[in-house]
Coordinates of C-alpha atoms in Angstrom, one line a residue:
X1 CA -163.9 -4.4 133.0
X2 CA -161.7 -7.2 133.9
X3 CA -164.3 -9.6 132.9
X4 CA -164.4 -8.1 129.5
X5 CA -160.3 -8.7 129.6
X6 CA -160.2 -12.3 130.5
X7 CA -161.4 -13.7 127.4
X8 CA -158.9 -12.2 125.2
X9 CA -156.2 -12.7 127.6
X10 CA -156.3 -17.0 127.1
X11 CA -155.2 -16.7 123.4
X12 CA -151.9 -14.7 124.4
X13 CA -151.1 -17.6 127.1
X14 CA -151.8 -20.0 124.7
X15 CA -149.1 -18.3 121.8
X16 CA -146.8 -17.5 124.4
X17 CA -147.0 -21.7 125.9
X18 CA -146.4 -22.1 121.6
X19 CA -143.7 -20.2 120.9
X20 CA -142.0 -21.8 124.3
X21 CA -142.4 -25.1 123.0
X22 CA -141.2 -24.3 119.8
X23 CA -137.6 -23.0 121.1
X24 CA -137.6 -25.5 123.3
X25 CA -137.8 -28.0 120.5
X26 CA -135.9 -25.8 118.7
X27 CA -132.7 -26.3 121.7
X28 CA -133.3 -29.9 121.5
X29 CA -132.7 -30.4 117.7
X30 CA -129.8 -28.1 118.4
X31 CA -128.5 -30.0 121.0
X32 CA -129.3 -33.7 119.0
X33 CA -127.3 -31.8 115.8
X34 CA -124.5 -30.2 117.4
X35 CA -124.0 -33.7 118.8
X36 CA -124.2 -35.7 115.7
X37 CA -121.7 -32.9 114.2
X38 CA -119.1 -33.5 117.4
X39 CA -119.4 -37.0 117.3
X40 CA -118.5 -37.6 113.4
X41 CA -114.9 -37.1 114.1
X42 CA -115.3 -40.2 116.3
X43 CA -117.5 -42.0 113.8
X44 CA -114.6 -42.0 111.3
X45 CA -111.6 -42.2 113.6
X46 CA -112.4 -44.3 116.6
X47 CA -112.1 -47.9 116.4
X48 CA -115.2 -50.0 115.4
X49 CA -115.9 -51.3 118.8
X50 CA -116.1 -47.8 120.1
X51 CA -118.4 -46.4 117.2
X52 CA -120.4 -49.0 117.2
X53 CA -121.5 -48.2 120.8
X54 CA -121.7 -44.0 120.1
X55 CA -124.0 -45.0 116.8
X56 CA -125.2 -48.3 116.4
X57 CA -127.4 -47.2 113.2
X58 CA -125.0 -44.9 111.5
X59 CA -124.3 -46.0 108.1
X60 CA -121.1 -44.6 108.2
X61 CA -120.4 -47.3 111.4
X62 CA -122.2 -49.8 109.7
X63 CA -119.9 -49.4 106.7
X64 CA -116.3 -49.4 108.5
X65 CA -117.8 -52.5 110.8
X66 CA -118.1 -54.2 107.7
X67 CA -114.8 -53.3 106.1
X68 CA -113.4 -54.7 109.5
X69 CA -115.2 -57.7 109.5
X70 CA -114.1 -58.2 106.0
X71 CA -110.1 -58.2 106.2
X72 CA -110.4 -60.2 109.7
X73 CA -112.4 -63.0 107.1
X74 CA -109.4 -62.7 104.8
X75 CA -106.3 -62.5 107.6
X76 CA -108.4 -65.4 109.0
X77 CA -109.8 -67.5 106.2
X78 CA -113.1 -67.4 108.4
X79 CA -116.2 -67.5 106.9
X80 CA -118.1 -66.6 109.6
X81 CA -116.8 -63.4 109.5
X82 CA -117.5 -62.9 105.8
X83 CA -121.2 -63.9 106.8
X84 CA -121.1 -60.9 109.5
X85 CA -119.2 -58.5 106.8
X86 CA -122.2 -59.0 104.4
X87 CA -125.3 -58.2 106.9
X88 CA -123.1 -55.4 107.9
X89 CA -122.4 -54.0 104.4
X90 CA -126.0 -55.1 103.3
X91 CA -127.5 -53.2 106.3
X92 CA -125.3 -49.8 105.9
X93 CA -126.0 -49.6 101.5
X94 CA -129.9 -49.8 102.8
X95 CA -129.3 -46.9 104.9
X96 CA -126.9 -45.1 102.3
X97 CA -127.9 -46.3 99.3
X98 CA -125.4 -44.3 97.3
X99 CA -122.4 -45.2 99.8
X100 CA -119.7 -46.8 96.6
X101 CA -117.6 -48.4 99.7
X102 CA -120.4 -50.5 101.1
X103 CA -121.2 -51.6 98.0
X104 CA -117.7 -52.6 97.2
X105 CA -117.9 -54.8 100.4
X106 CA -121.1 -56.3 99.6
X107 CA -119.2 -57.6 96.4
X108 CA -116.2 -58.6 97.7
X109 CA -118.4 -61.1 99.9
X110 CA -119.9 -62.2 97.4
X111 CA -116.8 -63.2 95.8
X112 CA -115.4 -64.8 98.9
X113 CA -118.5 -66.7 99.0
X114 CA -118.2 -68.2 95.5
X115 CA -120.9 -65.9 93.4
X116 CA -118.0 -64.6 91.4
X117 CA -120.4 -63.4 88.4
X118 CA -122.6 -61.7 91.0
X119 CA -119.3 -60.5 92.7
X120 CA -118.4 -59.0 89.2
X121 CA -121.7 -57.3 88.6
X122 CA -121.7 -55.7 91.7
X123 CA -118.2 -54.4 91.9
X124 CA -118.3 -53.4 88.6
X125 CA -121.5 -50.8 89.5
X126 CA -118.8 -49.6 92.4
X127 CA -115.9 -49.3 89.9
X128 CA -118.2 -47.2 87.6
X129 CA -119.6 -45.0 90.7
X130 CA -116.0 -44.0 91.8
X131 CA -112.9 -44.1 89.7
X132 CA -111.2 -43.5 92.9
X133 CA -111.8 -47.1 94.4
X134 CA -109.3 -49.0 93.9
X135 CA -109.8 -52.4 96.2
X136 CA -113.0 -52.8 93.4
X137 CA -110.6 -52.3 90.1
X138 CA -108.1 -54.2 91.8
X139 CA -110.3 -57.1 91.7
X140 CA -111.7 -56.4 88.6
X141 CA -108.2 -56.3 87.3
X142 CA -107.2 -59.9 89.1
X143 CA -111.0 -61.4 87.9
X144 CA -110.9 -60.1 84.1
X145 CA -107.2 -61.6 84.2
X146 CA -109.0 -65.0 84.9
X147 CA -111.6 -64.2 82.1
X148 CA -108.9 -63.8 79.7
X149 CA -110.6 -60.1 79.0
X150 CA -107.4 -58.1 78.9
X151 CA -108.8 -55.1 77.5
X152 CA -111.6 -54.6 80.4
X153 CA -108.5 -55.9 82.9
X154 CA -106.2 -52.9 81.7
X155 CA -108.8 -50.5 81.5
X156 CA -109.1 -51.0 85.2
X157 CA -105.5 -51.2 85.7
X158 CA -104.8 -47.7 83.7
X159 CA -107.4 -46.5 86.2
X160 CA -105.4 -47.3 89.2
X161 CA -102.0 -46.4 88.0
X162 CA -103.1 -42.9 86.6
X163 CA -103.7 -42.1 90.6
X164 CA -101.6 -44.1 92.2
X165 CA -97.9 -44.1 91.6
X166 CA -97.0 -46.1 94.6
X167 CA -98.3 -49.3 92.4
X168 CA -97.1 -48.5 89.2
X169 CA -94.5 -50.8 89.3
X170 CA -96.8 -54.0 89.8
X171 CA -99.1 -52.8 87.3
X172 CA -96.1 -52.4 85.2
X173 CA -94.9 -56.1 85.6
X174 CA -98.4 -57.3 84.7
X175 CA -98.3 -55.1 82.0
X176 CA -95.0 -56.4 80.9
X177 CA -95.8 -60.0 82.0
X178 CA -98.6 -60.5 80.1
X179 CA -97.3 -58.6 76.7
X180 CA -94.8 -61.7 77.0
X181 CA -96.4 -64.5 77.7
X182 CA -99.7 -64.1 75.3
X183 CA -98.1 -61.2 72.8
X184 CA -100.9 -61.9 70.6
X185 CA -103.2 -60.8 72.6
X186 CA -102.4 -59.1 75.2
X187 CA -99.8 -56.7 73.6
X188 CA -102.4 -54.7 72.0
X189 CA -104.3 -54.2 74.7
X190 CA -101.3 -52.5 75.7
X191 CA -100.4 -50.5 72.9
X192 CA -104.1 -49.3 73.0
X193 CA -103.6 -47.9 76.8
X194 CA -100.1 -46.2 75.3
X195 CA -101.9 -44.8 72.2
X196 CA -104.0 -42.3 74.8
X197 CA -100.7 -41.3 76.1
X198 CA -101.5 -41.9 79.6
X199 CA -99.2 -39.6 82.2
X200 CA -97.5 -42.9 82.9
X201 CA -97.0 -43.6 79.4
X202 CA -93.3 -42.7 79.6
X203 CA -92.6 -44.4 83.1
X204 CA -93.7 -47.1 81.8
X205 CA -91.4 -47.4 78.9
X206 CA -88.9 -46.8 80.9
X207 CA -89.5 -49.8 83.3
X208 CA -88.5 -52.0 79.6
X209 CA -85.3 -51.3 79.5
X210 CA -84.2 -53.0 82.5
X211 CA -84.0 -56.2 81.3
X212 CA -84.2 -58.7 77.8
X213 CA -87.5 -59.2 78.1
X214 CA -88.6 -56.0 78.5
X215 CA -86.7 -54.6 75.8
X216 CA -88.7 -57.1 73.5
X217 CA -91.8 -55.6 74.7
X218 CA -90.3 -52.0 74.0
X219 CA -89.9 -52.9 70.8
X220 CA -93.1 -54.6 69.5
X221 CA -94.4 -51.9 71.5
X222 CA -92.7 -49.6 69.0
X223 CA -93.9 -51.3 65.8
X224 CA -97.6 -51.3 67.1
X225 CA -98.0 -48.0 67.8
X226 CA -96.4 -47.0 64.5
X227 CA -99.5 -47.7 63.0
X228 CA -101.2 -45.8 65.3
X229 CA -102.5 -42.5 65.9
X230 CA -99.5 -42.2 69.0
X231 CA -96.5 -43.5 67.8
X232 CA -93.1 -42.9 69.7
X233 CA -92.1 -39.6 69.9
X234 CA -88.6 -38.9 68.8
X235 CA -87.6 -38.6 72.3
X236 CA -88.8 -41.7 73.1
X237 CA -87.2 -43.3 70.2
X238 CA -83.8 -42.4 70.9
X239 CA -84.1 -44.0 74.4
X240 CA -85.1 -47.3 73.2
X241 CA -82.4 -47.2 70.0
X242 CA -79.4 -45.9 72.8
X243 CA -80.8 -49.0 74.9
X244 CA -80.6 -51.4 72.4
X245 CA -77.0 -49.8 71.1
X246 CA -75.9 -49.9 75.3
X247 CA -77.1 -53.7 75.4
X248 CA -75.2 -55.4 72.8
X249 CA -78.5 -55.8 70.6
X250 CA -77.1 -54.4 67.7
X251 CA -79.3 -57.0 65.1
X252 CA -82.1 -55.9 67.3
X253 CA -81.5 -52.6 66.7
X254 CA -81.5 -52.9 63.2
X255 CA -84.8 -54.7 62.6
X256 CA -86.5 -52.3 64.8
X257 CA -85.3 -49.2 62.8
X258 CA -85.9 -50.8 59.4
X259 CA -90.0 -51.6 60.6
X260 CA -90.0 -48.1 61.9
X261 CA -88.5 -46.4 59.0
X262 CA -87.1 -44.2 61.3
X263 CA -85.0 -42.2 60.2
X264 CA -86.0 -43.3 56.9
X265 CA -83.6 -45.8 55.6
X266 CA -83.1 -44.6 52.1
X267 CA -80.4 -42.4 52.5
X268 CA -77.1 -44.3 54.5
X269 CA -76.0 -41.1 56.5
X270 CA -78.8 -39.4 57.9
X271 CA -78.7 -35.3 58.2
X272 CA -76.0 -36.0 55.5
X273 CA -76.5 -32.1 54.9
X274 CA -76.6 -30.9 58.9
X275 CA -80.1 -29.5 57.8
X276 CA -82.7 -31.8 59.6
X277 CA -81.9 -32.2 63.6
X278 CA -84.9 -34.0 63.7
X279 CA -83.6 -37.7 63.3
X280 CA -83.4 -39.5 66.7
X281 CA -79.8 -40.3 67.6
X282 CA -77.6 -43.1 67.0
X283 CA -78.8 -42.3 63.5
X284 CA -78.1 -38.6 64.1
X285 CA -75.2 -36.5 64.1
X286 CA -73.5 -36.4 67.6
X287 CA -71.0 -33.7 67.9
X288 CA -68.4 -33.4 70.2
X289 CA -67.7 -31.9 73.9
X290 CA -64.4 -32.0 74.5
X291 CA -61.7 -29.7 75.6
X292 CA -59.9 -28.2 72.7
X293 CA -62.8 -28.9 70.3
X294 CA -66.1 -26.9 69.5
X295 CA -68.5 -28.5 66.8
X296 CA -71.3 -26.5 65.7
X297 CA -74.2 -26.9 62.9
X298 CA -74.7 -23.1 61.6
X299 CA -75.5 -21.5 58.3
X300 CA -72.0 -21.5 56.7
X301 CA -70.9 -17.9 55.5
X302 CA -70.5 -18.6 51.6
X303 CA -74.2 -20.5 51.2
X304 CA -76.0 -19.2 54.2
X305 CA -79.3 -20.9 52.9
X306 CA -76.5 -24.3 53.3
X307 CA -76.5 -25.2 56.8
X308 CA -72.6 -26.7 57.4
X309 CA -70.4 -28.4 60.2
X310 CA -68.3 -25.5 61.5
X311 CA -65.0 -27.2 63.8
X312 CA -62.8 -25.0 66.0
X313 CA -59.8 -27.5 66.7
X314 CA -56.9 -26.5 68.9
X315 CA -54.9 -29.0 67.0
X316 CA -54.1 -31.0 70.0
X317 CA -56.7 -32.7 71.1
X318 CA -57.4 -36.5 70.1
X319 CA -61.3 -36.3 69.3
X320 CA -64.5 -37.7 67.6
X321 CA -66.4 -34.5 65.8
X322 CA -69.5 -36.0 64.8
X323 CA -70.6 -39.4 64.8
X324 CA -73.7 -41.7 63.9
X325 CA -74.7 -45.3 63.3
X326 CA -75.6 -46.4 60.1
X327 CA -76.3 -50.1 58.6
X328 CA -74.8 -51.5 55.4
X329 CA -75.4 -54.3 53.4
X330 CA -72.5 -56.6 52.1
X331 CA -70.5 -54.6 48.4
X332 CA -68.0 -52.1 47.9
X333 CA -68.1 -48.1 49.5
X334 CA -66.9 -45.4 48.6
X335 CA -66.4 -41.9 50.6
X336 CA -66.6 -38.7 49.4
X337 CA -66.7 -35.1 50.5
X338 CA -67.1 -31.8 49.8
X339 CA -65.3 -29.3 52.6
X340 CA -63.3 -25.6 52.6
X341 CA -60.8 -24.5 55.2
X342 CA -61.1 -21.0 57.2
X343 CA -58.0 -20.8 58.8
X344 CA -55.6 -22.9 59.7
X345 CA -53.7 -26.1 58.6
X346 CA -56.5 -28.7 59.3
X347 CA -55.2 -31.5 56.7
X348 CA -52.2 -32.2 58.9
X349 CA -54.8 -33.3 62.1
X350 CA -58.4 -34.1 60.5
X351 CA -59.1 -37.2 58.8
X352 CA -62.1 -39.1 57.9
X353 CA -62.5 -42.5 58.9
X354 CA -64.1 -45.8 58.3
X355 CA -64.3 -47.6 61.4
X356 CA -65.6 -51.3 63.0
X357 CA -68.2 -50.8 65.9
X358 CA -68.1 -52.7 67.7
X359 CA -64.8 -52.4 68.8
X360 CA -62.4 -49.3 67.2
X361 CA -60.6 -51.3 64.8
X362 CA -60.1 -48.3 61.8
X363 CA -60.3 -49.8 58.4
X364 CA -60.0 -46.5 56.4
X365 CA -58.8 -43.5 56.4
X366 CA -59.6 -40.5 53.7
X367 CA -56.6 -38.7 52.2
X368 CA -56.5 -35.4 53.9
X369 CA -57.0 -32.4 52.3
X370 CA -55.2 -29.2 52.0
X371 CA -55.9 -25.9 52.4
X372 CA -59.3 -24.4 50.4
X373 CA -60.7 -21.0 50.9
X374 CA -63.9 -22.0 48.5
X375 CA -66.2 -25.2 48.8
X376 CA -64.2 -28.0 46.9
X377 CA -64.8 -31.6 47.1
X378 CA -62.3 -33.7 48.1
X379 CA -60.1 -36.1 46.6
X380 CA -61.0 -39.5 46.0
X381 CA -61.4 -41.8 49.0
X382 CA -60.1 -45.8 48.7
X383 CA -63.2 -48.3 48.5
X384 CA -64.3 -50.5 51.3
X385 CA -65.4 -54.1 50.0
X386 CA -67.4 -55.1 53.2
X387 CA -68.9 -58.8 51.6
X388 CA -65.2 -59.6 52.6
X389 CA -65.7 -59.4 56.5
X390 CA -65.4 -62.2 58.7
X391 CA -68.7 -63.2 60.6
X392 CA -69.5 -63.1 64.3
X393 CA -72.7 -63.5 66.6
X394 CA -75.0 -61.0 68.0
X395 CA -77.3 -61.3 70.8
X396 CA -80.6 -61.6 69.2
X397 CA -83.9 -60.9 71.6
X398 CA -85.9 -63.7 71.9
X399 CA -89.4 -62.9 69.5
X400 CA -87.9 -61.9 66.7
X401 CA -87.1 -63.1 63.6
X402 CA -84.1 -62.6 62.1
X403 CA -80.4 -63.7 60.8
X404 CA -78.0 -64.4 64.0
X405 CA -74.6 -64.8 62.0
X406 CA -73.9 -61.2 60.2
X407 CA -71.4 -59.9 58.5
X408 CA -69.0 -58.2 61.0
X409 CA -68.2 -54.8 59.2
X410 CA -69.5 -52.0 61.0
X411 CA -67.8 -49.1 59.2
X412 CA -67.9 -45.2 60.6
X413 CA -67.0 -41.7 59.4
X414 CA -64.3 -40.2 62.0
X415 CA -62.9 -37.2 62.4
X416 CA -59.6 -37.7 64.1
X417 CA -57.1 -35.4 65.5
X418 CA -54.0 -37.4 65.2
X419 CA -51.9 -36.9 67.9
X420 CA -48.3 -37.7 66.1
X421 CA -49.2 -35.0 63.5
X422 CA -50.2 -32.6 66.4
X423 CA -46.7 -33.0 67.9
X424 CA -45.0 -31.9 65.1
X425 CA -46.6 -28.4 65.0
X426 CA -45.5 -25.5 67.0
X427 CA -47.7 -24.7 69.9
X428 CA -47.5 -20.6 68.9
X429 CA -47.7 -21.6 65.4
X430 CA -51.7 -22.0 65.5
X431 CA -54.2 -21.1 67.7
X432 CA -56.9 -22.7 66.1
X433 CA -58.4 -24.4 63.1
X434 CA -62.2 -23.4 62.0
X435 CA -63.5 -25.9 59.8
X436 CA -67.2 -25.9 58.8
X437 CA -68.8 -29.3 57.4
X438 CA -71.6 -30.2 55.9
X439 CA -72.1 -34.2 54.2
X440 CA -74.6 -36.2 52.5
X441 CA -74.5 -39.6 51.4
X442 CA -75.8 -41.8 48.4
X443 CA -75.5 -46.1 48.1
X444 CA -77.4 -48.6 46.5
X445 CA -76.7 -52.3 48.2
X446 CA -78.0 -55.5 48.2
X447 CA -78.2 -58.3 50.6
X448 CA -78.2 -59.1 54.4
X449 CA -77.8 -56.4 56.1
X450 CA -74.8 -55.3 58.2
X451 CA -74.5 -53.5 61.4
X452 CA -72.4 -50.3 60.7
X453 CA -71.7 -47.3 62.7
X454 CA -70.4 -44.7 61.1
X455 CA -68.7 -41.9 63.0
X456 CA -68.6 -38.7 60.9
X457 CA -66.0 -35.8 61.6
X458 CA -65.1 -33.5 58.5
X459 CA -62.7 -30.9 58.1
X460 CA -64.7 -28.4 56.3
X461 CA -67.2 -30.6 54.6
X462 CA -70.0 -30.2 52.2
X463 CA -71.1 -33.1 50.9
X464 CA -70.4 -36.8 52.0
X465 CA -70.8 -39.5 49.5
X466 CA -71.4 -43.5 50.5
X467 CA -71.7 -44.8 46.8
X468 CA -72.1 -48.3 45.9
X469 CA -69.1 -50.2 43.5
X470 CA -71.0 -49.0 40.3
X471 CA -70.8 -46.1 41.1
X472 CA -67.2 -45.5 41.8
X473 CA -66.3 -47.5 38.5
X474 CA -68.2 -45.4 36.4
X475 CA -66.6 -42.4 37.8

C-alpha cells in the first residue's frame, strides 16, 4: 500500500517546493518595490552626490545630475562641466525618453557649446512637449530675439507670463522695449498677443502708463487694435484718456481720440442728451460728489421717454455739476440751452460757463435764467471767438505727428454755485433747489484743432447748443 502512495506523493512536493518559490519571489519583488517607492522621496530631494550613490541608473538621478552639472558650467564658465552635463542628460533621455527636462538640458548644452540651430531644434521639441517649461521658452524668447522673429519670440513670452506672474514685469519691459525701438515691427506682434485678450492683457497696459514712453506704446497700441477684432474696451479707454489728461499730454490726447473716433467726434458735447452713459470719460458727463450737491441722470417727469440732469442744490455750496472735455477748432461759439426749474430760485446760484483748461481762467458765463415750471430754452448766450486765443506749447509724445503750437482756448460748460449770490439768501428761506438737465450740442468748425474742456453744469437743462458763427447770425 505505501508503495502504491509514493509515486503520487513526488508531484505534491514538487507544487508545494513551486508555490514556495513563487512567494518567495513574490517577497523579494515586494521588498525590491517597496524600496524603490521609499527611496523616491530621496531621489528627488537629496542632494545629487547622495542620489547618485542610492541610484546610479535612475533617470530621474541622471536627470537632476545633469541639471547640476549644468548651472555649475554657467556659475563657472567651465566647459568641462557642460561636457559632463550633456552625457548626463544624454544618458537619462535614453532611459526616459519622454522626460521634457532632460531634453531641455540636452539643448541648452548644445547651445553653450555653439550648435545654436541644433540648440533651437531641440528646445523647441521641449517647449512644444510642456508649456510649463519655462528655462526652454526663456531661451527661445532670448534666441528668436536674436533672429529678429518677434512673433515666435512673444508667443513664447505670452506662454511664460500667462503662468508666471512673478516675471511679468520683465516680460513687460521687453514687450515695451521692443514696441519702441523697432515699432514697425515689433508693435504688432504685440497688438496680436493683446487681440486674444490674454489674463495679463490689462496688467500689461497698465505697466504703460508709468512713463512717456510707455504711454506712446499705449497709444499706438490703441490705434492697432482698433482695427482689430479686440479693440480697447471702454474701460480701458478711459484709463489711457485720464492718463494722458493727468500727464500734461493734452495734444496727445487729442490725436488719439480723433484716430479712435471714440466717442465719435461729430457731435462737440458727447451724451449732450444724458441718454448714452456709454462714452468713456473725459468725453463723458462727470457729475458731482460733493456735500450740499446731488446730480443725477433720470427720466425727467414731463418727457419720461427724455432722460434729463436732475440737481438738488443747497444753494451754498461752490460746485462743478457735470463736466467733460471736448476739442474745438479755431471760430466763433455759441451756448445754448433748454432747462425748467422744480422748486426753488436756481438763477440766483447756477450758471453756465465757458472755461480755459488748463488752468480755470472763466471766459463766459450764460445769463441765468429765471424761474420755469415747463421745458423752455434759455436765453441767448454771448459768442466765444476762440481764433483769437494766444498760443502756448504742449508736451507732445515722441512718435507722433502732429502741430506743437495750438491755439490756447480750452473752453468748458460749468455749473457754478456762486458763493456771493448764496450769501445773500436766507438760510430758512430755501432748503433746496431741484433742477433736472438734459443738453446736446451742434458746431460746424474748421481748422487746427484746439484743446477744450468743457465742464457742463445746468440748472434745469434740456438741450445744449455749441453752434458755429453761421449759425448764431442767421438766428
Amino acid at each position: 500500500m505505501r508503495d502504491q502512495q509514493a509515486p503520487s506523493a513526488a508531484p505534491v512536493r514538487k507544487r508545494g517546493r513551486v508555490s514556495e518559490a513563487a512567494s518567495w519571489a513574490l517577497i523579494a519583488g515586494a521588498v525590491v518595490l517597496g524600496w524603490q517607492v521609499a527611496i523616491q522621496p530621496l531621489l528627488q530631494r537629496a542632494p545629487v552626490e547622495v542620489a547618485i550613490r542610492l541610484a546610479p541608473g535612475s533617470p530621474l538621478v541622471l536627470r537632476r545630475a545633469a541639471e547640476s552639472e549644468y548651472a555649475a558650467g554657467r556659475k563657472d564658465e567651465n566647459a568641462q562641466r557642460y561636457t559632463q552635463a550633456a552625457a548626463l542628460s544624454r544618458d537619462a533621455f535614453a532611459r526616459s525618453p519622454f522626460d521634457v527636462r532632460a531634453l531641455r538640458v540636452v539643448g541648452l548644452t548644445e547651445a553653450a557649446a555653439g550648435r545654436e540651430n541644433v540648440a533651437d531644434d531641440i528646445l523647441t521639441l521641449a517647449g512644444n512637449w510642456s508649456l510649463r517649461d519655462d528655462p526652454a521658452h526663456a531661451w527661445l524668447v532670448e534666441h528668436r530675439l536674436k533672429q529678429g522673429d518677434y512673433a515666435s519670440a512673444f508667443a513664447h513670452a505670452d506662454t511664460l507670463v500667462r503662468r508666471r506672474e512673478d516675471i511679468r514685469p520683465q516680460v513687460f519691459r521687453l514687450f515695451t522695449t521692443a514696441a519702441t525701438l523697432d515699432t514697425q515691427r515689433a508693435l504688432p506682434q504685440v497688438a496680436v498677443l493683446m487681440s486674444a485678450r490674454p489674463p495679463w492683457r490689462q496688467a500689461y497696459l497698465e505697466s504703460l502708463y508709468g512713463d512717456v514712453e510707455g504711454l506712446q506704446v499705449a497709444i499706438n497700441l490703441a490705434i492697432l487694435l482698433q482695427r482689430g477684432r479686440a479693440p480697447l474696451t471702454n474701460t480701458e479707454l478711459h484709463q489711457l484718456y485720464i492718463q494722458l489728461l493727468e500727464k500734461g499730454q493734452i495734444e496727445a490726447l487729442r490725436v488719439v481720440r480723433t484716430r479712435l473716433n471714440r466717442p465719435s467726434t461729430a457731435n462737440l458735447v458727447t451724451n449732450g442728451g444724458f441718454g448714452d452713459a456709454s462714452p468713456p470719460q473725459p468725453f463723458q458727463w462727470r457729475l458731482a460728489q460733493a456735500v450740499g450737491v446731488v446730480a443725477e441722470i433720470v427720466p425727467d417727469d414731463i418727457r419720461p421717454a427724455d432722460p434729463a440732469l436732475r440737481v438738488d442744490y443747497d444753494g451754498y455750496s461752490p460746485s462743478l455739476i457735470a463736466e467733460q472735455l471736448i476739442f474745438l477748432t479755431p471760430g466763433r461759439y455759441r451756448l445754448s440751452a433748454e432747462s425748467r426749474i422744480e422748486e426753488g430760485d436756481a438763477a440766483k446760484r447756477l450758471a453756465l460757463t465757458i472755461t480755459c483748461a488748463p488752468g480755470d481762467l472763466q471766459v463766459l458765463s450764460a445769463p441765468r435764467t429765471g424761474i420755469v415750471l415747463l421745458w423752455k430754452p434759455s436765453p441767448p448766450i454771448p459768442i466765444l471767438d476762440t481764433s483769437r486765443a494766444s498760443p502756448y506749447q504742449i508736451p507732445v509724445l515722441k512718435g507722433i505727428s502732429m502741430r506743437k503750437t495750438i491755439a490756447a482756448v480750452t473752453a468748458g460748460l460749468l455749473l457754478v454755485a456762486g458763493q456771493a449770490a448764496a450769501a445773500n439768501t436766507s438760510a430758512t428761506a430755501r432748503v433746496g433747489d431741484r433742477v433736472g438737465a438734459q443738453a446736446g450740442a451742434e458746431a460746424e468748425f474748421e481748422g487746427v484743432p484746439l484743446p477744450v474742456l468743457i465742464i457742463g453744469t445746468v440748472v434745469l437743462v434740456g438741450v445744449i447748443v455749441v453752434a458755429s458763427d453761421d449759425d448764431s447770425e442767421s438766428d
